Every structure is written in C-alpha cells, then in structure tokens.
Coordinates of C-alpha atoms in Angstrom, one line a residue:
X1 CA 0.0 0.0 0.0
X2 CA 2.8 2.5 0.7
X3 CA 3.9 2.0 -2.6
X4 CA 0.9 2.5 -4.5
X5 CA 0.4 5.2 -2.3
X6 CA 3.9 7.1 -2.9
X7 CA 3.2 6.9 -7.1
X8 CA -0.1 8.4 -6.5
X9 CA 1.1 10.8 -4.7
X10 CA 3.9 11.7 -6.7
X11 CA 2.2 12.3 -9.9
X12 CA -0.5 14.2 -8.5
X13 CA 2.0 16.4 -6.9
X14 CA 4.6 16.5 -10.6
X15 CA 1.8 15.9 -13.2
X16 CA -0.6 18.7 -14.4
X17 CA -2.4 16.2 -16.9
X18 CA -2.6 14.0 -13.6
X19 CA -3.4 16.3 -11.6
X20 CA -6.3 17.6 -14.0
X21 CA -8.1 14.3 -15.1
X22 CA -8.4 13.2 -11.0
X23 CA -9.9 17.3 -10.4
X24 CA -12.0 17.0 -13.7
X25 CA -13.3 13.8 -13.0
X26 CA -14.3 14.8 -9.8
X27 CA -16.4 17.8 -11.0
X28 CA -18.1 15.3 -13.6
X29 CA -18.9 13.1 -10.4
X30 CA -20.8 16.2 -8.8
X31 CA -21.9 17.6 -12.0
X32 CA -23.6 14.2 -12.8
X33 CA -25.7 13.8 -9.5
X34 CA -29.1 15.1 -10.9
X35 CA -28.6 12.7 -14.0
X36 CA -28.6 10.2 -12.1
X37 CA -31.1 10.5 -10.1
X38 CA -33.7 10.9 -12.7
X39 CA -33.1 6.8 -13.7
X40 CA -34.9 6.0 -10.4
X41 CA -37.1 8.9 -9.5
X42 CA -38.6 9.5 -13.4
X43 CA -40.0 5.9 -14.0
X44 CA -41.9 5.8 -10.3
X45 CA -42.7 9.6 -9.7
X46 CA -42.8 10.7 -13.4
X47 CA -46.7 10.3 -13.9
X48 CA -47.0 12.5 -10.8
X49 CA -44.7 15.4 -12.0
X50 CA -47.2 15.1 -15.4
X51 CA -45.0 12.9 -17.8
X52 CA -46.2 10.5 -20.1
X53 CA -44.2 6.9 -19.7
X54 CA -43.4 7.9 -23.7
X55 CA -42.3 11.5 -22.2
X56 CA -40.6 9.9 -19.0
X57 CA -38.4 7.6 -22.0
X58 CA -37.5 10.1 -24.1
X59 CA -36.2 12.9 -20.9
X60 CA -34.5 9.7 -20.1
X61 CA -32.7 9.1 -23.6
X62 CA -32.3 12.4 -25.2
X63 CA -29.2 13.5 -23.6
X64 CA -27.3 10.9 -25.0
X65 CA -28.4 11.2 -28.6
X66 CA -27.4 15.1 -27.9
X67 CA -24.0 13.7 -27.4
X68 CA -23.6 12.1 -31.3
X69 CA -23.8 15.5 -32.4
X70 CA -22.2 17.6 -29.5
X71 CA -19.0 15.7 -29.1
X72 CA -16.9 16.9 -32.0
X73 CA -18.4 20.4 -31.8
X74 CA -17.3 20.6 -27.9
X75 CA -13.8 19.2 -28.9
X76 CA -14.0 22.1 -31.9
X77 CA -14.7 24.5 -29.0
X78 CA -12.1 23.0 -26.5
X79 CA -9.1 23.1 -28.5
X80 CA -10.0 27.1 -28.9
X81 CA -10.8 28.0 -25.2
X82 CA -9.2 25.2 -23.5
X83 CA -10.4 22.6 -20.7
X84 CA -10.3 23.9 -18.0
X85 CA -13.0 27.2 -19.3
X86 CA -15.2 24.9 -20.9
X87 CA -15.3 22.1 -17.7
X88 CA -16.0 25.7 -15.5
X89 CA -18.8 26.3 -17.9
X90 CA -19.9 23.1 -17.9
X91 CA -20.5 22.3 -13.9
X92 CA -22.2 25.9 -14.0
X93 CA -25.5 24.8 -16.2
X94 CA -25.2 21.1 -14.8
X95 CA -26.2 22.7 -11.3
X96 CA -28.8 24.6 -13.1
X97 CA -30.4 21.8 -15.2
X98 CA -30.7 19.9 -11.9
X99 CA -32.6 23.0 -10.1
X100 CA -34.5 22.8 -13.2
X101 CA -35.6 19.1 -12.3
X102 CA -36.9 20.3 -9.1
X103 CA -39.2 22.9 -10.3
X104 CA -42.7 21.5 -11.5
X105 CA -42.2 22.7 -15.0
X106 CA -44.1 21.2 -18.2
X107 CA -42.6 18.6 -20.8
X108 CA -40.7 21.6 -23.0
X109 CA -38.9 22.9 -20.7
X110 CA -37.7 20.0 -18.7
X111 CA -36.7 18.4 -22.4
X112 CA -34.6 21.7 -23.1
X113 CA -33.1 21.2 -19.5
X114 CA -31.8 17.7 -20.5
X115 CA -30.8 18.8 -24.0
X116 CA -28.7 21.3 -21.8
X117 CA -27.0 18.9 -20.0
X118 CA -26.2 16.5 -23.0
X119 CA -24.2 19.4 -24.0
X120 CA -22.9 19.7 -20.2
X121 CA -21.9 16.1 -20.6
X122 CA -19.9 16.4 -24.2
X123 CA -18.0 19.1 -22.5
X124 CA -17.6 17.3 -19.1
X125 CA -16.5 14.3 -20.2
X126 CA -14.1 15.3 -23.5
X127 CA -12.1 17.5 -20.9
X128 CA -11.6 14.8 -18.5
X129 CA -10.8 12.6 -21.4
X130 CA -8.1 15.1 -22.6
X131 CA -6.6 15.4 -19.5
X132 CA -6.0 11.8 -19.0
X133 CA -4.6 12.0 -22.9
X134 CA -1.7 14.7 -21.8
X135 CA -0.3 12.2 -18.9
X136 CA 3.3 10.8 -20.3
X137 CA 3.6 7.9 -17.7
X138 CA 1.0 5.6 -16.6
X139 CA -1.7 6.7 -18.7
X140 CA -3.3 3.8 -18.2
X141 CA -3.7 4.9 -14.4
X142 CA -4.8 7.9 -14.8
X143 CA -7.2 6.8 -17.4
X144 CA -8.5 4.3 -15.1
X145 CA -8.6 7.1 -11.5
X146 CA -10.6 9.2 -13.8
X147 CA -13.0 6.8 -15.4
X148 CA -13.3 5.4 -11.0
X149 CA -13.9 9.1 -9.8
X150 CA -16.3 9.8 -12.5
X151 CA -18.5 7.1 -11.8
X152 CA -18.6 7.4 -8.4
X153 CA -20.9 10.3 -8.4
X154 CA -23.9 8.0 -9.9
X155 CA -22.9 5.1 -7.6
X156 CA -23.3 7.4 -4.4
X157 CA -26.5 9.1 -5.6
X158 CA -28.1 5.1 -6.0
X159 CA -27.4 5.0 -2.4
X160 CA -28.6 8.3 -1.0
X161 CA -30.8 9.6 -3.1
X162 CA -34.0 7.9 -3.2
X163 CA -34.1 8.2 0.8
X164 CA -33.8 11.4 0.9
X165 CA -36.3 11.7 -2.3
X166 CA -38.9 9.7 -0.2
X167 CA -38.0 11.4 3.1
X168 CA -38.4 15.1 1.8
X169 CA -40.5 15.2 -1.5
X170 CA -39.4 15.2 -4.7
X171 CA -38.8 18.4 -5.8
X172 CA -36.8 19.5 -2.4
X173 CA -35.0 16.4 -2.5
X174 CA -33.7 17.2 -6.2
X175 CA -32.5 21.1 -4.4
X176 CA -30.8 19.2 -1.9
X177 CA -29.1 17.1 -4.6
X178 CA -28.1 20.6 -7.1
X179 CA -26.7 21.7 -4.1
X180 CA -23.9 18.9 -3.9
X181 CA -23.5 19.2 -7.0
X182 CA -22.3 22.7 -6.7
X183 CA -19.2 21.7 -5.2
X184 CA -18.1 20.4 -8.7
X185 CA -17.6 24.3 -9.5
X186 CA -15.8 25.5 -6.2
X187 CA -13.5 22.2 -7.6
X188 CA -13.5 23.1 -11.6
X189 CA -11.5 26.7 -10.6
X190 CA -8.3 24.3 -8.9
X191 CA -8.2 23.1 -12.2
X192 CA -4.5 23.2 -13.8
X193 CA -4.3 25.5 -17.2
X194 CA -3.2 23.1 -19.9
X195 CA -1.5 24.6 -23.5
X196 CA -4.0 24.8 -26.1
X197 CA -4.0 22.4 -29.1
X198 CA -2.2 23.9 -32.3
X199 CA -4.2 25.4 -34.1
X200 CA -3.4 24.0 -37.6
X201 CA -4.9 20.4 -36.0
X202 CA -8.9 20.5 -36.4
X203 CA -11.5 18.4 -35.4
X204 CA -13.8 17.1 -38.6
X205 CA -16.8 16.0 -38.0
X206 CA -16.6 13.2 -40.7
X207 CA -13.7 11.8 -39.3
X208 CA -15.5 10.9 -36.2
X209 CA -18.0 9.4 -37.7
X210 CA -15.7 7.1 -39.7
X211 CA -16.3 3.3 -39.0
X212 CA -12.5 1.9 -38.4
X213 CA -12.1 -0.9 -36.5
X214 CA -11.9 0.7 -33.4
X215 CA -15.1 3.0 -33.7
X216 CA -17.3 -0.1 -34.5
X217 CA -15.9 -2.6 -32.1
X218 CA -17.1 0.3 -29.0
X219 CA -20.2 0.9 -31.0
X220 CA -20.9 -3.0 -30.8
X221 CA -19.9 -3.4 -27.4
X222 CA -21.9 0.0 -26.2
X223 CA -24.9 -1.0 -28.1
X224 CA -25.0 -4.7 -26.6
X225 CA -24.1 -4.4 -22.9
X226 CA -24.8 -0.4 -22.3
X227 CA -27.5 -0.7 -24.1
X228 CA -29.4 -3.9 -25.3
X229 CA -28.8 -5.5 -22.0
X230 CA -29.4 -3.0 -19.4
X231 CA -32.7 -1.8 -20.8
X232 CA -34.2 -6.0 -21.2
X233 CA -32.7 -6.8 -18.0
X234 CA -36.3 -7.5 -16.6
X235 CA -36.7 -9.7 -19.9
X236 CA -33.8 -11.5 -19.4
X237 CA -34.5 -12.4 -15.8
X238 CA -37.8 -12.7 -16.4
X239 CA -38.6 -16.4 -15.3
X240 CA -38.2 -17.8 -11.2
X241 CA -39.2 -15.0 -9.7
X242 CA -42.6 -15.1 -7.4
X243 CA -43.7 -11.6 -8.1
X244 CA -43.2 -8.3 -10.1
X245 CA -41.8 -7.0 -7.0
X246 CA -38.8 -9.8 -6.4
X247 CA -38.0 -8.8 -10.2
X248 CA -37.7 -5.4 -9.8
X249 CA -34.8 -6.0 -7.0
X250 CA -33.4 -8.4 -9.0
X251 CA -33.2 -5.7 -11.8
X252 CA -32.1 -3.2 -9.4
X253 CA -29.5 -5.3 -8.1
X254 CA -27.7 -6.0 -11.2
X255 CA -28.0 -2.1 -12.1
X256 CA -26.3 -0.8 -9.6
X257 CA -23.7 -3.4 -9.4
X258 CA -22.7 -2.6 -13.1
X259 CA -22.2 1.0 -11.3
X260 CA -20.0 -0.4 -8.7
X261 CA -17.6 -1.9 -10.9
X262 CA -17.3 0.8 -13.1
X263 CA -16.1 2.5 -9.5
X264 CA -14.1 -0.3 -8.3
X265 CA -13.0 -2.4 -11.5
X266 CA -11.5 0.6 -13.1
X267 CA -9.5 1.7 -9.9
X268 CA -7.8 -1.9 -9.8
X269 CA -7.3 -2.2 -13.7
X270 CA -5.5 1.3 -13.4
X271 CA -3.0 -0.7 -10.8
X272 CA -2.4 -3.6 -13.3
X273 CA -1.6 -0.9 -15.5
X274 CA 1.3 0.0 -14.1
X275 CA 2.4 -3.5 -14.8
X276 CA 0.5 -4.8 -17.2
X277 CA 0.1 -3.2 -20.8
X278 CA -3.6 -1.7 -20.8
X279 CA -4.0 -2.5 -24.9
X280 CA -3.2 -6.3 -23.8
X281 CA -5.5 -6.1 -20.7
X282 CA -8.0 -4.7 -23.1
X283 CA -7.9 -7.4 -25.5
X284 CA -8.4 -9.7 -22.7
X285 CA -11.3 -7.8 -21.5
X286 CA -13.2 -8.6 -24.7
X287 CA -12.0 -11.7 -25.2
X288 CA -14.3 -12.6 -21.9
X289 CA -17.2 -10.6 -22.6
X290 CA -17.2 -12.7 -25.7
X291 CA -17.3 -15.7 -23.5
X292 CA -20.2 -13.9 -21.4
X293 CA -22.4 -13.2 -24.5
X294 CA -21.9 -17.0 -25.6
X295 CA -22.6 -18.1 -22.0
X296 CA -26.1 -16.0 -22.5
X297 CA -26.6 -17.2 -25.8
X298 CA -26.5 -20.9 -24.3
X299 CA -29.1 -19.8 -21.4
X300 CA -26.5 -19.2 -18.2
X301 CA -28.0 -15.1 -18.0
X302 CA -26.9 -14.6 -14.5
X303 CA -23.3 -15.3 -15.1
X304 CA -23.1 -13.9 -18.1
X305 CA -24.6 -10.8 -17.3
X306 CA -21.7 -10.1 -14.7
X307 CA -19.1 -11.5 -16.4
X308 CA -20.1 -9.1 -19.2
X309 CA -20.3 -5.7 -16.8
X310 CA -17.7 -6.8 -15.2
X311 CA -15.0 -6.4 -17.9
X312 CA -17.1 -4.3 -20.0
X313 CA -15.6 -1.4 -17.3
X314 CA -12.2 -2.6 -18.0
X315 CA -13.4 -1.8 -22.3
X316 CA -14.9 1.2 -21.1
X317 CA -12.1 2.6 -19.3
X318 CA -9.0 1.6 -21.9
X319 CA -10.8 2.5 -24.8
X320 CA -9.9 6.3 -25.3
X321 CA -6.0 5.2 -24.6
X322 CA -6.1 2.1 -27.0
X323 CA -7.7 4.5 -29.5
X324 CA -5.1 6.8 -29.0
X325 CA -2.4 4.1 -29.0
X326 CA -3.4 3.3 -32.4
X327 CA -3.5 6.4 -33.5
X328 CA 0.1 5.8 -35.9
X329 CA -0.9 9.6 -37.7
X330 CA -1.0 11.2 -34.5
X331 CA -4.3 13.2 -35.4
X332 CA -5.1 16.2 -32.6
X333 CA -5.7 13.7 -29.2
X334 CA -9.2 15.8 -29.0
X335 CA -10.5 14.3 -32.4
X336 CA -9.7 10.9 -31.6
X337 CA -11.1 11.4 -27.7
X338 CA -14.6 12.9 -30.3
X339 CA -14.1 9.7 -32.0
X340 CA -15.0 7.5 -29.2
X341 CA -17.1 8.8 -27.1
X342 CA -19.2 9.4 -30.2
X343 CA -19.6 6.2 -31.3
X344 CA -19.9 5.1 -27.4
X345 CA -23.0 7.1 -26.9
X346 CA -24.0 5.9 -30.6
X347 CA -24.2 2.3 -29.3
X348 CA -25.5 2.9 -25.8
X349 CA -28.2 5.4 -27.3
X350 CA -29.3 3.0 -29.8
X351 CA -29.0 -0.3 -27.8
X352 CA -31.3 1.6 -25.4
X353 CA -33.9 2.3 -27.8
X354 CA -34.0 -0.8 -29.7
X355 CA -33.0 -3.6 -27.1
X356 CA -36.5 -4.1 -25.1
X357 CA -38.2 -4.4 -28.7
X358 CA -35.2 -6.7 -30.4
X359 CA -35.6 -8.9 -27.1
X360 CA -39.8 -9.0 -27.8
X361 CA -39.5 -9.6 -31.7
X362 CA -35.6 -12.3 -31.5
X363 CA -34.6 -15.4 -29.5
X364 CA -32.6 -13.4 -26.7
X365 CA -29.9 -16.5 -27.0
X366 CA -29.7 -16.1 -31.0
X367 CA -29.3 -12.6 -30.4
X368 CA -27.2 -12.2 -27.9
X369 CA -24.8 -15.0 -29.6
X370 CA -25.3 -13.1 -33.0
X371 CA -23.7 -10.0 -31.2
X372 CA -21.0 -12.3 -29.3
X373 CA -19.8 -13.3 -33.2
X374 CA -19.4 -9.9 -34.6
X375 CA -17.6 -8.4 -31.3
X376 CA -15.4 -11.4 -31.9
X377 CA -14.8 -11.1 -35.6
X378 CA -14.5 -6.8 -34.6
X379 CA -12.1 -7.4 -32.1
X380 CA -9.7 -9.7 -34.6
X381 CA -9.8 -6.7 -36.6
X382 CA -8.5 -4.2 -34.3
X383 CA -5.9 -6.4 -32.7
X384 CA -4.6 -7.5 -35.8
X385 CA -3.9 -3.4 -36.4
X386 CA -1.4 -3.8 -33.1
X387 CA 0.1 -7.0 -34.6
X388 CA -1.2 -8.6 -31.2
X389 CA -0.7 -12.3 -32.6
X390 CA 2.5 -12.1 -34.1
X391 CA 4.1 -9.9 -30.8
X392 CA 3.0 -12.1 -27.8
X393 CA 5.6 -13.2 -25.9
X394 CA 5.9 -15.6 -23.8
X395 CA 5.7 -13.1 -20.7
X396 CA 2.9 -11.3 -23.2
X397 CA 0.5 -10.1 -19.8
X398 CA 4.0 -8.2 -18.1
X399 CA 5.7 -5.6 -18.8
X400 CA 8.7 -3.3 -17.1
X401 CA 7.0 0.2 -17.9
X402 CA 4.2 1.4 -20.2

C-alpha cells in the first residue's frame, strides 16, 4: 500500500495532466448527481410530476443522442478556449439543469433542461478525457482514476438519493441534490491551465463518424451491454421469480452493481496498468465478454450478465488510450477522444432504444450469440492493427514500464 500510495502521490504532486483528469473527473462526479437521479425517481414519480411513460423515455434518452452531435463540436470548441474554461462552464449549467428538475415545469422545458446537460456532458467528459490524454507515464492509471472518480458520483446518488427523495419530497429532494452538485464548480476553478491544441490540427466531423475498426468494435460493445442489455434486463431475468416486485430488486441489483464496478473495476485495472500493458489487458477484457455473450446465448444469464459488466468497465475505461495508441498519424488527441465517445454514446443510445423491442421480436440466446460473433470477428480486426498475434511473448501479460 505504501507503494501505491507514494506513485499516487507523486504524480499528483509532478503531473498537471494528472493532476487535471483526478480534479476534472471529480467535478463530472458532482456535476452528474441530478442525471442520475432521474433513472430511479422519473419511472416511479414521473406520472406525478405530469410525464407520459413515452415522455418519461425520451427525458430519459435524449441526452445521450445530444451527445452524437455535441462531441466533435465541444472538442472544436475546447481546442479554442481550453479545458479547464469549458469544464468551468460546464458544472455551472449542470447545477442549473438539476434546479430545473426540481421545479414543476411542463414537458418543454424540462426536455430543453436535458438537452442542456447532454451538452454539459460532451464538454464534461471530452475535458476529463483530454486530460488523461496529456499524462506521459502511466496513462493507463490515470485513465483508469478518472474513469473510478467519475463514476462514483452515480454510484453514491443510488445509495442516498431515493431516501432522501422519499423522506423530503421530490422536488426538495432534487434542491438538496443541485446543491452537492455545486461543489463540482468550487473544484473546476483548482483546475491546472493546460496549453491549447495547435491550431493547424482540427477536429472534422466526418472523421468521427468514420467506422474503423476501433469505432465499430465500441459501437458493438456500447450498443450490446450499455445498451441492449441494461434496458431488457427484466426480460432477461424474467422467469423464477414469485412476483413483479422480487423482479424489480433483482433488476435493481444488477444495475447498480454494473455501477459499482465501473467504481471499483477501473480503480484496480488502473493498478495492473502500471504492470501490465492496458492494450493487452483490453484485448483480454473482450475476449471474456465474448465468453459472457456466448454463456447468455447458451441460457446461463446470471453469469453472463456479470461477467459481461464486469469487464465491459475494464473496455470502457482503456478504450480512449487504445484509440489513441493506435493512432500511428498522431491526429489532434481531441479528435480521436470525439471519436470515441461518439460512437460510445451511438451504441449505448441506440442499444437503449432498440433492445427491449429486439428482445420481444428475437430469441434473446440467437441474439445475444449473434452480437457475441461480430464483437469477436470486430475485435480480430482491431488487434490485428497492433500486430497482437505475431508480438506475444511468452511473458505477453508483463511488462517493465508502459
């Protein structure tokens, strides 16, 4: 532990791209409470606040489809102003969209309020994303801290905030919660300046929407795991349970421990990092959400459900470095950072739509299998572009210094 603790300490002390990914993540964790919130409080209290379940689905949703279009435009924006400006801006209007929650206000105006924070997001999340990018040594550390601290935010709101919804109402409960999250702006002005991206290096809009290997093997994973499985959870559990009500916990369980190792999994992956090279770890984590897609497709859901959020944190956290890894042009690091979280939110956004009605019209096993097939063939792609095979090793999982 003293070790571990003496190169965290270190680099937060020597490294301003360390320094600013743990700080920015942070204000993302605050900035991110209301969000949250809304995933439990909108489907039980949502008729009451005078939301259709077709409203209560798309206030739900439309933030992330805000992010297709928003992330190259923040990352435009960002290489002109900087990080640390925009992330200042950026924990401003989250506080305000979640006072916004709280106030009984119709359908428009709570849509705009979301559409606000989509933006909020983009901006929140490129930033801590570019951050990470700058760090020279153990990047895959401070990929991994951030990715941890980030999600941390949501994990903590699960815990606290529908108590303190049901203890003090809805509306004062969501004041309570804006009010947290304005300590994401006292943190976003410690926030180290960073020098801005040249300015002959430009972030195009059809380059992030170009489907290499990388952007489609994300999209795949996004779509099946962040998307088509979280929102058909109840589907896929659907049989041995007594009532609606045992279901529901069930459903709830597996939710929020996808959220706890997004917080925990990443924060010991960024450790094996140090040691470990995070492109081979990354392979690895595919690899067995490959096996926990097959192990659905041959009816074992449980297992493969939590084999499949369990290293799908690992995917999620390594997947801006490995894109940057490949990165052999050494295009602006904010256009490939655009890149991915693009097609992330593509797959998760469309996943969520589609998956409760692809699990009603498909075999779930064919489907599921059908999906484990392509993310296999995707991933053989990809890791043929780092001549994986043909550079293993025989000490291929260790490595001296990354």
């Amino acid at each position: 532990m003293q070790g571990l603790s003496k190169v965290f300490f270190s680099r937060f002390s020597k490294s301003l791209p360390f320094r600013g990914a743990l700080i920015s993540s942070s204000v993302t964790a605050f900035a991110g409470l209301g969000d949250a919130l809304l995933y439990p409080i909108l489907p039980i209290y949502g008729k009451e606040m005078g939301f259709s379940f077709f409203a209560i689905g798309l206030l739900l949703s439309i933030n992330r489809f805000v992010r297709i279009v928003a992330n190259s435009q923040v990352a435009i924006i960002m290489a002109r102003v900087g990080a640390r400006k925009v992330l200042i801006f950026c924990s401003v209007l989250a506080v305000m969209t979640t006072l916004v929650y709280g106030l009984q206000v119709g359908l428009i105006l709570f849509v705009l309020a979301r559409l606000v924070w989509g933006l909020c997001y983009s901006g929140l999340q490129i930033s801590t994303l570019h951050y990470a990018a700058q760090e020279t040594q153990r990047k895959g550390l401070t990929f991994a801290l951030a990715q941890s601290i980030k999600t941390s935010g949501a994990l903590a709101v699960f815990w606290f905030g529908p108590p303190l919804v049901n203890q003090l109402g809805v509306e004062p409960g969501i004041w309570v919660i804006a009010l947290f999250s304005s300590i994401g702006i006292v943190l976003s002005f410690f926030l180290p300046m960073l020098p801005l991206q040249n300015q002959d290096t430009t972030i195009k809009t059809k380059r992030t929407f170009y489907p290499s290997a990388i952007n489609l093997l994300v999209f795949s994973l996004s779509f099946i795991i962040d998307g088509v499985m979280v929102v058909s959870l109840a589907q896929i559990l659907g049989t041995g349970f007594n009532s609606s009500g045992e279901l529901l916990v069930a459903v709830a369980f597996y939710l929020l421990l996808k959220k706890l190792f997004a917080v925990v999994v990443s924060l010991l992956s960024g450790f094996i990092a140090l040691k470990m090279d995070p492109v081979k770890l990354y392979g690895a984590a595919i690899l067995i959400c490959v096996l926990a897609l097959f192990l659905m497709a041959f009816n074992q859901p449980k297992l493969g459900i939590v084999l499949a959020f369990l290293f799908n944190s690992i995917i999620v956290t390594f997947s801006p470095l490995v894109a940057l890894e490949l990165d052999r042009k050494r295009m602006n690091s904010l256009q490939v950072i655009s890149n991915i979280s693009t097609w992330w939110d593509l797959g998760a956004a469309m996943g969520a739509l589609l998956g409760i009605y692809l699990v009603e019209i498909s075999n779930p096993q064919g489907l599921f299998g059908l999906a484990a097939l392509v993310i296999l063939c995707l991933s053989t792609w990809l890791l043929k572009s780092f001549q994986f095979v043909r550079s293993i090793p025989s000490h291929w999982l260790w490595k001296k210094k990354f």
